[in-house]
Short mmCIF file of C-alpha atoms and ligand atoms in Angstrom, two decimals:
data_model
loop_
_atom_site.label_atom_id
_atom_site.label_comp_id
_atom_site.label_asym_id
_atom_site.label_seq_id
_atom_site.Cartn_x
_atom_site.Cartn_y
_atom_site.Cartn_z
CA UNK A 197 0.00 0.00 0.00
CA UNK A 198 1.18 3.48 -0.74
CA UNK A 199 1.19 5.72 2.29
CA UNK A 200 0.35 9.35 1.83
CA UNK A 201 -0.11 12.01 4.42
CA UNK A 202 -3.65 13.16 5.05
CA UNK A 203 -3.08 16.78 4.13
CA UNK A 204 -2.05 17.80 0.61
CA UNK A 205 1.69 17.47 0.34
CA UNK A 206 3.71 20.56 1.00
CA UNK A 207 6.27 21.41 -1.66
CA UNK A 208 8.55 24.06 -3.10
CA UNK A 209 6.60 26.92 -4.59
CA UNK A 210 8.76 27.08 -7.72
CA UNK A 211 11.76 25.58 -9.47
CA UNK A 212 13.92 28.45 -8.24
CA UNK A 213 12.78 27.80 -4.71
CA UNK A 214 13.82 24.16 -4.99
CA UNK A 215 17.23 25.08 -6.36
CA UNK A 216 17.79 27.70 -3.68
CA UNK A 217 16.66 25.39 -0.90
CA UNK A 218 18.91 22.60 -2.18
CA UNK A 219 21.82 25.04 -2.43
CA UNK A 220 20.90 26.22 1.05
CA UNK A 221 21.11 22.65 2.26
CA UNK A 222 24.46 22.08 0.57
CA UNK A 223 26.09 25.38 1.46
CA UNK A 224 26.71 25.60 5.16
CA UNK A 225 29.26 24.94 7.83
CA UNK A 226 30.59 22.18 5.61
CA UNK A 227 31.92 24.75 3.17
CA UNK A 228 32.94 27.50 5.55
CA UNK A 229 34.11 25.67 8.59
CA UNK A 230 34.73 22.01 7.71
CA UNK A 231 36.32 22.42 4.27
CA UNK A 232 39.17 24.75 5.33
CA UNK A 233 39.71 22.69 8.48
CA UNK A 234 39.92 19.42 6.53
CA UNK A 235 42.08 20.94 3.81
CA UNK A 236 44.49 22.25 6.45
CA UNK A 237 44.65 18.96 8.31
CA UNK A 238 45.09 16.91 5.15
CA UNK A 239 47.94 18.76 3.54
CA UNK A 240 46.29 21.44 1.40
CA UNK A 241 46.60 21.12 -2.39
CA UNK A 242 46.48 17.35 -2.72
CA UNK A 243 43.31 17.24 -0.67
CA UNK A 244 41.70 20.15 -2.51
CA UNK A 245 42.26 18.80 -6.01
CA UNK A 246 41.21 15.31 -5.08
CA UNK A 247 38.15 16.83 -3.45
CA UNK A 248 37.20 18.62 -6.67
CA UNK A 249 37.63 15.36 -8.56
CA UNK A 250 35.37 13.61 -6.06
CA UNK A 251 32.69 16.25 -6.46
CA UNK A 252 32.72 15.96 -10.25
CA UNK A 253 32.99 12.21 -10.67
CA UNK A 254 31.20 10.91 -7.59
CA UNK A 255 29.30 13.76 -5.96
CA UNK A 256 27.36 14.99 -8.97
CA UNK A 257 26.23 11.55 -10.19
CA UNK A 258 25.12 10.65 -6.67
CA UNK A 259 23.37 14.00 -6.26
CA UNK A 260 21.38 13.37 -9.41
CA UNK A 261 20.60 9.82 -8.28
CA UNK A 262 19.30 10.97 -4.91
CA UNK A 263 17.12 13.78 -6.24
CA UNK A 264 15.60 11.53 -8.85
CA UNK A 265 14.66 8.87 -6.31
CA UNK A 266 12.95 11.55 -4.23
CA UNK A 267 11.16 13.28 -7.05
CA UNK A 268 9.87 9.98 -8.34
CA UNK A 269 8.69 8.85 -4.91
CA UNK A 270 7.23 12.15 -3.64
CA UNK A 271 7.46 10.85 -0.09
CA UNK A 272 9.90 10.62 2.81
CA UNK A 273 13.24 9.16 1.79
CA UNK A 274 12.65 5.51 2.79
CA UNK A 275 9.17 5.52 1.26
CA UNK A 276 10.50 7.05 -1.95
CA UNK A 277 13.06 4.27 -2.23
CA UNK A 278 10.42 1.63 -1.56
CA UNK A 279 8.21 3.05 -4.29
CA UNK A 280 10.93 2.96 -6.87
CA UNK A 281 11.90 -0.54 -5.73
CA UNK A 282 8.32 -1.80 -5.93
CA UNK A 283 7.75 -0.34 -9.36
CA UNK A 284 10.97 -1.96 -10.51
CA UNK A 285 9.96 -5.34 -9.10
CA UNK A 286 12.76 -5.24 -6.52
CA UNK A 287 12.79 -5.83 -2.79
CA UNK A 288 11.41 -3.03 -0.63
CA UNK A 289 14.33 -3.68 1.72
CA UNK A 290 16.38 -1.33 -0.42
CA UNK A 291 14.92 1.28 1.87
CA UNK A 292 17.82 0.42 4.17
CA UNK A 293 19.87 2.90 2.17
CA UNK A 294 17.54 5.68 3.22
CA UNK A 295 17.15 4.29 6.73
CA UNK A 296 20.89 4.58 7.21
CA UNK A 297 20.65 8.11 5.88
CA UNK A 298 17.98 8.98 8.41
CA UNK A 299 20.27 7.78 11.19
CA UNK A 300 23.27 9.71 9.83
CA UNK A 301 21.28 12.90 9.40
CA UNK A 302 20.17 12.59 13.01
CA UNK A 303 23.76 12.10 14.18
CA UNK A 304 25.05 14.98 12.07
CA UNK A 305 22.39 17.46 13.11
CA UNK A 306 23.27 16.90 16.74
CA UNK A 307 26.89 18.01 16.40
CA UNK A 308 26.13 20.47 13.59
CA UNK A 309 23.98 22.49 15.97
CA UNK A 310 26.85 22.60 18.43
CA UNK A 311 28.95 24.36 15.79
CA UNK A 312 25.90 26.51 15.04
CA UNK A 313 26.14 27.48 18.71
CA UNK A 314 29.74 28.65 18.20
CA UNK A 315 28.44 30.89 15.43
CA UNK A 316 25.85 32.36 17.79
CA UNK A 317 28.60 32.98 20.30
CA UNK A 318 30.58 35.03 17.79
CA UNK A 319 27.49 36.97 16.78
CA UNK A 320 27.20 37.87 20.44
CA UNK A 321 30.88 38.75 20.69
CA UNK A 322 30.58 41.23 17.82
CA UNK A 323 27.38 42.77 19.14
CA UNK A 324 29.13 43.31 22.41
CA UNK A 325 32.07 44.84 20.62
CA UNK A 326 29.88 47.28 18.72
CA UNK A 327 28.18 48.24 21.97
CA UNK A 328 31.50 48.92 23.65
CA UNK A 329 33.61 50.61 21.02
CA UNK A 330 31.10 51.78 18.41
CA UNK A 331 30.75 50.77 14.81
CA UNK A 332 33.40 52.85 13.10
CA UNK A 333 36.75 51.20 13.80
CA UNK A 334 38.04 47.66 13.58
CA UNK A 335 36.80 44.97 15.93
CA UNK A 336 38.36 44.45 19.36
CA UNK A 337 40.25 47.74 19.29
CA UNK A 338 43.44 47.76 21.27
CA UNK A 339 43.32 44.08 22.13
CA UNK A 340 46.18 41.75 21.15
CA UNK A 341 45.48 39.08 18.53
CA UNK A 342 46.07 36.35 21.12
CA UNK A 343 43.05 37.60 23.03
CA UNK A 344 40.88 37.17 19.95
CA UNK A 345 42.26 33.74 19.19
CA UNK A 346 41.61 32.77 22.79
CA UNK A 347 37.87 33.38 22.44
CA UNK A 348 37.14 29.94 21.02
CA UNK A 349 39.20 27.95 23.53
CA UNK A 350 37.45 30.06 26.15
CA UNK A 351 34.09 28.90 24.86
CA UNK A 352 35.30 25.31 24.62
CA UNK A 353 36.19 25.43 28.29
CA UNK A 354 32.65 26.41 29.26
CA UNK A 355 30.56 23.28 28.75
CA UNK A 356 27.32 24.78 29.99
CA UNK A 357 27.50 27.80 27.69
CA UNK A 358 28.44 25.68 24.72
CA UNK A 359 25.73 23.11 25.27
CA UNK A 360 23.22 25.93 25.87
CA UNK A 361 24.10 27.75 22.66
CA UNK A 362 23.94 24.50 20.71
CA UNK A 363 20.45 23.92 22.08
CA UNK A 364 19.42 27.45 21.09
CA UNK A 365 20.60 26.80 17.55
CA UNK A 366 18.73 23.50 17.53
CA UNK A 367 15.57 25.26 18.77
CA UNK A 368 15.78 27.77 15.91
CA UNK A 369 16.20 24.88 13.47
CA UNK A 370 13.22 23.15 15.00
CA UNK A 371 11.10 26.25 14.59
CA UNK A 372 11.64 26.29 10.84
CA UNK A 373 11.20 22.56 10.43
CA UNK A 374 7.89 22.76 12.28
CA UNK A 375 6.67 25.48 9.95
CA UNK A 376 7.16 23.12 7.03
CA UNK A 377 8.69 23.33 3.63
CA UNK A 378 7.32 26.30 1.77
CA UNK A 379 6.74 28.64 4.71
CA UNK A 380 9.87 27.86 6.69
CA UNK A 381 12.80 26.43 4.85
CA UNK A 382 12.12 28.15 1.58
CA UNK A 383 11.94 31.59 3.11
CA UNK A 384 15.38 31.39 4.66
CA UNK A 385 16.88 30.00 1.48
CA UNK A 386 15.38 32.55 -0.89
CA UNK A 387 16.12 35.64 1.15
CA UNK A 388 19.26 34.94 3.02
CA UNK A 389 21.44 32.84 0.77
CA UNK A 390 21.89 35.54 -1.91
CA UNK A 391 22.86 38.07 0.76
CA UNK A 392 25.39 35.61 2.10
CA UNK A 393 27.10 35.17 -1.27
CA UNK A 394 27.60 38.91 -1.67
CA UNK A 395 29.12 39.34 1.76
CA UNK A 396 31.43 36.34 1.41
CA UNK A 397 32.83 37.59 -1.86
CA UNK A 398 33.38 41.06 -0.43
CA UNK A 399 35.28 39.73 2.59
CA UNK A 400 37.34 37.40 0.43
CA UNK A 401 38.30 40.32 -1.79
CA UNK A 402 39.43 42.26 1.23
CA UNK A 403 41.41 39.34 2.66
CA UNK A 404 43.07 38.81 -0.69
CA UNK A 405 44.22 42.36 -0.99
CA UNK A 406 45.48 42.66 2.56
CA UNK A 407 46.47 39.07 3.45
CA UNK A 408 48.82 36.43 2.07
CA UNK A 409 47.20 35.76 -1.31
CA UNK A 410 50.15 34.13 -3.06
CA UNK A 411 50.92 31.74 -0.26
CA UNK A 412 47.26 30.76 -0.17
CA UNK A 413 47.08 29.94 -3.86
CA UNK A 414 50.27 27.91 -3.61
CA UNK A 415 48.97 26.11 -0.55
CA UNK A 416 45.53 25.27 -1.88
CA UNK A 417 46.35 24.47 -5.48
CA UNK A 418 49.78 22.87 -5.55
CA UNK A 419 49.23 19.21 -6.08
CA UNK A 420 51.78 17.20 -4.12
CA UNK A 421 51.15 13.61 -5.07
CA UNK A 422 53.08 12.23 -2.11
CA UNK A 423 50.53 13.73 0.26
CA UNK A 424 47.63 11.80 -1.25
CA UNK A 425 47.37 8.92 1.22
CA UNK A 426 44.29 6.68 1.43
CA UNK A 427 43.27 8.56 4.58
CA UNK A 428 43.48 11.89 2.77
CA UNK A 429 41.39 10.43 -0.06
CA UNK A 430 38.78 9.16 2.37
CA UNK A 431 38.72 12.54 4.08
CA UNK A 432 38.16 14.20 0.69
CA UNK A 433 35.36 11.81 -0.25
CA UNK A 434 33.74 12.34 3.14
CA UNK A 435 34.02 16.09 2.76
CA UNK A 436 32.50 15.97 -0.72
CA UNK A 437 29.50 14.06 0.62
CA UNK A 438 29.17 16.21 3.69
CA UNK A 439 29.33 19.39 1.70
CA UNK A 440 26.89 18.27 -1.00
CA UNK A 441 24.52 16.86 1.64
CA UNK A 442 24.80 13.39 0.13
CA UNK A 443 24.56 9.91 1.56
CA UNK A 444 22.15 10.95 4.30
CA UNK A 445 18.99 10.81 2.19
CA UNK A 446 18.82 14.61 2.44
CA UNK A 447 18.65 15.17 -1.28
CA UNK A 448 16.13 12.34 -1.63
CA UNK A 449 14.02 14.19 0.92
CA UNK A 450 14.37 17.55 -0.84
CA UNK A 451 13.92 16.03 -4.30
CA UNK A 452 10.57 14.72 -3.11
CA UNK A 453 9.32 18.28 -2.78
CA UNK A 454 10.31 19.11 -6.36
CA UNK A 455 7.73 19.26 -9.12
CA UNK A 456 7.79 17.56 -12.51
CA UNK A 457 8.91 20.74 -14.25
CA UNK A 458 12.31 20.65 -12.57
CA UNK A 459 15.16 19.36 -14.75
CA UNK A 460 17.14 17.36 -12.21
CA UNK A 461 20.29 16.98 -14.30
CA UNK A 462 20.56 20.70 -14.72
CA UNK A 463 19.74 21.54 -11.12
CA UNK A 464 22.26 18.99 -9.82
CA UNK A 465 24.97 20.74 -11.81
CA UNK A 466 23.92 24.13 -10.45
CA UNK A 467 23.82 22.87 -6.86
CA UNK A 468 27.19 21.11 -7.14
CA UNK A 469 28.80 24.08 -8.85
CA UNK A 470 27.53 26.60 -6.31
CA UNK A 471 28.55 24.44 -3.37
CA UNK A 472 32.07 23.87 -4.66
CA UNK A 473 32.47 27.54 -5.52
CA UNK A 474 31.55 28.54 -1.97
CA UNK A 475 33.97 26.01 -0.47
CA UNK A 476 36.82 27.27 -2.62
CA UNK A 477 35.96 30.89 -1.91
CA UNK A 478 35.87 30.05 1.80
CA UNK A 479 39.36 28.59 1.46
CA UNK A 480 40.54 31.68 -0.39
CA UNK A 481 38.91 33.81 2.30
CA UNK A 482 40.32 32.07 5.33
CA UNK A 483 43.86 30.99 4.45
CA UNK A 484 45.27 34.44 3.55
CA UNK A 485 44.33 35.49 7.06
CA UNK A 486 45.67 32.30 8.60
CA UNK A 487 49.03 32.84 6.91
CA UNK A 488 49.15 36.57 7.60
CA UNK A 489 48.35 36.09 11.27
CA UNK A 490 50.75 33.17 11.62
CA UNK A 491 48.04 30.76 12.74
CA UNK A 492 48.51 27.03 12.25
CA UNK A 493 46.82 25.54 9.16
CA UNK A 494 46.20 22.35 11.07
CA UNK A 495 44.14 24.11 13.73
CA UNK A 496 41.17 21.99 12.56
CA UNK A 497 37.74 22.90 13.93
CA UNK A 498 38.94 26.26 15.20
CA UNK A 499 40.36 27.51 11.92
CA UNK A 500 37.49 29.64 10.65
CA UNK A 501 36.48 30.87 14.07
CA UNK A 502 39.96 31.93 15.06
CA UNK A 503 41.26 33.36 11.82
CA UNK A 504 38.41 35.57 10.65
CA UNK A 505 37.98 37.65 13.80
CA UNK A 506 41.67 38.51 13.57
CA UNK A 507 41.07 39.88 10.08
CA UNK A 508 38.03 41.83 11.23
CA UNK A 509 40.24 43.58 13.74
CA UNK A 510 42.13 45.36 11.00
CA UNK A 511 39.21 46.16 8.74
CA UNK A 512 37.42 49.47 8.82
CA UNK A 513 33.99 48.80 10.32
CA UNK A 514 35.42 45.45 11.38
CA UNK A 515 32.99 44.85 14.20
CA UNK A 516 29.98 45.51 11.99
CA UNK A 517 31.40 43.34 9.20
CA UNK A 518 32.22 40.65 11.73
CA UNK A 519 28.70 40.77 13.07
CA UNK A 520 27.20 40.63 9.56
CA UNK A 521 29.51 37.81 8.53
CA UNK A 522 28.72 35.56 11.45
CA UNK A 523 25.01 36.30 11.05
CA UNK A 524 25.27 35.09 7.47
CA UNK A 525 27.26 32.02 8.49
CA UNK A 526 24.46 31.37 10.94
CA UNK A 527 21.86 31.60 8.19
CA UNK A 528 23.87 29.34 5.89
CA UNK A 529 24.19 26.87 8.74
CA UNK A 530 20.48 27.13 9.45
CA UNK A 531 19.42 26.23 5.90
CA UNK A 532 21.61 23.12 6.30
CA UNK A 533 20.58 22.16 9.80
CA UNK A 534 16.96 22.50 8.73
CA UNK A 535 17.64 20.07 5.87
CA UNK A 536 19.32 17.68 8.27
CA UNK A 537 16.51 17.72 10.80
CA UNK A 538 13.92 17.44 8.04
CA UNK A 539 15.24 13.99 7.06
CA UNK A 540 14.43 12.15 10.31
CA UNK A 541 11.39 14.34 10.91
CA UNK A 542 9.72 13.50 7.61
CA UNK A 543 10.58 9.85 8.12
CA UNK A 544 9.04 9.68 11.60
CA UNK A 545 5.96 11.61 10.46
CA UNK A 546 5.20 8.98 7.89
CA UNK A 547 6.41 5.97 9.82
CA UNK A 548 4.37 6.68 12.94
CA UNK A 549 1.57 8.67 11.34
CA UNK A 550 2.14 11.66 13.60
CA UNK A 551 1.97 15.36 12.80
CA UNK A 552 4.99 17.34 11.66
CA UNK A 553 4.95 19.15 14.98
CA UNK A 554 5.10 16.02 17.14
CA UNK A 555 7.63 14.34 14.93
CA UNK A 556 9.95 17.35 14.86
CA UNK A 557 9.71 17.77 18.63
CA UNK A 558 10.56 14.16 19.39
CA UNK A 559 13.41 13.98 16.89
CA UNK A 560 14.66 17.39 18.04
CA UNK A 561 14.72 16.30 21.66
CA UNK A 562 16.80 13.25 20.77
CA UNK A 563 19.21 15.37 18.75
CA UNK A 564 19.43 17.79 21.67
CA UNK A 565 20.53 15.05 24.05
CA UNK A 566 23.17 13.80 21.65
CA UNK A 567 24.20 17.39 20.95
CA UNK A 568 24.83 18.10 24.63
CA UNK A 569 27.15 15.08 24.75
CA UNK A 570 28.93 16.40 21.65
CA UNK A 571 29.30 19.84 23.24
CA UNK A 572 30.66 18.36 26.45
CA UNK A 573 33.29 16.43 24.52
CA UNK A 574 35.30 19.67 24.42
CA UNK A 575 35.43 19.87 28.18
CA UNK A 576 33.80 17.61 30.77
CA UNK A 577 33.74 14.54 28.54
CA UNK A 578 37.00 15.32 26.73
CA UNK A 579 38.54 12.02 27.69
CA UNK A 580 35.73 9.83 26.41
CA UNK A 581 36.74 7.84 23.31
CA UNK A 582 33.58 6.09 22.11
CA UNK A 583 35.27 4.33 19.20
CA UNK A 584 38.60 3.43 20.78
CA UNK A 585 38.43 -0.01 19.14
CA UNK A 586 38.57 1.37 15.59
CA UNK A 587 42.13 2.49 14.80
CA UNK A 588 41.37 5.57 12.71
CA UNK A 589 38.88 6.80 15.31
CA UNK A 590 40.93 5.74 18.33
CA UNK A 591 41.61 9.33 19.40
CA UNK A 592 38.20 10.72 18.50
CA UNK A 593 36.07 12.24 21.24
CA UNK A 594 32.27 12.08 20.99
CA UNK A 595 32.06 15.09 18.66
CA UNK A 596 34.79 13.79 16.33
CA UNK A 597 33.31 10.31 16.40
CA UNK A 598 29.88 11.54 15.28
CA UNK A 599 31.53 13.53 12.51
CA UNK A 600 34.03 10.85 11.50
CA UNK A 601 31.67 7.90 11.44
CA UNK A 602 29.07 9.72 9.39
CA UNK A 603 31.44 11.29 6.86
CA UNK A 604 33.86 8.39 6.52
CA UNK A 605 31.56 5.37 6.83
CA UNK A 606 27.82 6.08 6.65
CA UNK A 607 27.83 8.67 3.88
CA UNK A 608 30.08 6.77 1.45
CA UNK A 609 28.25 3.54 2.26
CA UNK A 610 24.89 5.23 1.68
CA UNK A 611 26.20 6.53 -1.61
CA UNK A 612 27.41 3.09 -2.72
CA UNK A 613 23.97 1.64 -2.01
CA UNK A 614 22.28 4.54 -3.80
CA UNK A 615 24.44 3.97 -6.89
CA UNK A 616 23.82 0.24 -6.94
CA UNK A 617 20.12 0.84 -6.48
CA UNK A 618 19.78 3.46 -9.21
CA UNK A 619 22.33 1.90 -11.56
CA UNK A 620 21.45 -1.77 -11.30
CA UNK A 621 18.22 -2.37 -9.42
CA UNK A 622 15.79 0.35 -10.48
CA UNK A 623 13.97 0.01 -13.76
CA UNK A 624 15.99 2.05 -16.29
CA UNK A 625 12.77 3.38 -17.77
CA UNK A 626 11.86 5.01 -14.44
CA UNK A 627 15.31 6.44 -13.99
CA UNK A 628 15.62 7.78 -17.51
CA UNK A 629 12.27 9.46 -17.24
CA UNK A 630 13.44 11.44 -14.22
CA UNK A 631 17.01 12.45 -14.78
CA UNK A 632 16.58 15.20 -17.33
CA UNK A 633 19.74 14.42 -19.30
CA UNK A 634 20.25 12.71 -22.62
CA UNK A 635 22.87 11.62 -25.14
CA UNK A 636 26.50 11.22 -24.07
CA UNK A 637 25.85 12.95 -20.77
CA UNK A 638 23.32 10.33 -19.89
CA UNK A 639 25.67 7.53 -20.93
CA UNK A 640 28.47 9.01 -18.86
CA UNK A 641 26.25 9.45 -15.83
CA UNK A 642 25.04 5.87 -16.11
CA UNK A 643 28.55 4.49 -16.38
CA UNK A 644 29.65 6.53 -13.38
CA UNK A 645 26.71 5.40 -11.29
CA UNK A 646 26.97 1.75 -12.28
CA UNK A 647 30.69 1.17 -12.23
CA UNK A 648 32.94 4.06 -11.28
CA UNK A 649 31.27 5.42 -8.14
CA UNK A 650 30.60 2.15 -6.29
CA UNK A 651 34.01 0.70 -7.19
CA UNK A 652 36.03 3.80 -6.37
CA UNK A 653 34.13 4.39 -3.14
CA UNK A 654 34.57 0.81 -2.01
CA UNK A 655 38.31 0.92 -2.68
CA UNK A 656 38.82 4.29 -0.97
CA UNK A 657 36.77 3.21 2.02
CA UNK A 658 38.64 -0.08 2.27
CA UNK A 659 42.09 1.46 2.18
CA UNK A 660 41.16 4.58 4.09
CA UNK A 661 39.66 2.66 7.00
CA UNK A 662 41.84 -0.41 7.12
CA UNK A 663 44.89 0.37 4.98
N1 LIG B 726 25.93 20.17 3.32
C1 LIG B 726 25.78 20.79 4.59
C2 LIG B 726 26.99 21.69 4.85
O1 LIG B 726 27.88 21.72 4.07
C3 LIG B 726 25.62 19.79 5.71
C4 LIG B 726 24.56 18.80 5.41
C5 LIG B 726 24.87 17.47 5.29
C6 LIG B 726 23.24 19.21 5.23
C7 LIG B 726 23.91 16.53 4.97
C8 LIG B 726 22.25 18.28 4.92
C9 LIG B 726 22.58 16.95 4.79
O2 LIG B 726 27.05 22.38 5.81
#
């Protein structure tokens, strides 16, 4: 039996709205915070170029596969998979690929909101700065750079504040998810994402003129083959999936709200292109400052949060720009956290026949509990190593474990299953009717989905995890 919700299904109000919401889901902390941190920790250029390759050859084909499953099914992710499976005469158990995605999205949203809380903290820091020294000069006037860099470790040391801010960010996310697709998510995406692009480009331009531009280009784009270890490759694959919102059934979920008029091949290319552009711009924005201020490229999670405020110190109107920038980062993060929370919420709504409100509240509460544990892993629970038995995660605290397991295991595994499902199991007639591409492009996509993506992913996962 086909389950449908009692009320008419909510959906994007237009093709543009779908594209903007999907870009909103893709563009977020993954681009601004995680990409520079991963690039810095994995040796720069080799990681970046391999990342771009992953986006083009694996990310885009998977993105198209996910959106087409969703658009065909017009239901929550697992139900969409079941529909396509049923119509292809295959086992409904293929829904496991979406079920795993639901679990990953739940795990990611819990730690994602913690980082969203850091963003809120910096918004507060800049408001405070404007209140104290006015809007005209740079931020943090007269204070040494070490003071500014010490803000984040200061926050990390305060478990209660960090957990509290993470919960606030989660509550804001919940608010939009409860309002539903067209009234909530779409509004943020249509109004705030364009503003964000403009501001990011302006700040990058400034950083480029005043910071270490040459060193940055050399660092990010010099391909040193010897640095490309299996672990770096796995990190790049994981980052590609994280950034494009793949392997967690998120794009299946969003595709399900897209109408028949949307050309999925074309929109996948737009989404992938925009997401990659923002990641690269974020790199070009952050590293000149990192080099100019003598910060360490391997600073990891702190990189964006510690480097940018230093740059805002020297800019005219720095505190206002800092405030605006972190507000925008917050909005970009919100359009992603909303997408993440929407995945388990829409699943539970359908699975248990409850309202959006109830479902979102229950899922949100669970994510809140896990999020508090993730926040405390920077202080009170810093010594806890939940995955000590797995070598590459042996040193990971709760936060790192949630991030590592999802990006390095669940997402690539979800993508392998998606490719096998779309490439081998689903009826080609159904798939071809949805994907919006033809000719050689279609042939290439099919070959990538059937052979290249699953094989390459399996090899990279194998060597990256066990090699
Ligand atoms: N792509 C988002 C980001 O880069 C994170 C995300 C992952 C959102 C998976 C939805 C699903 O911030």
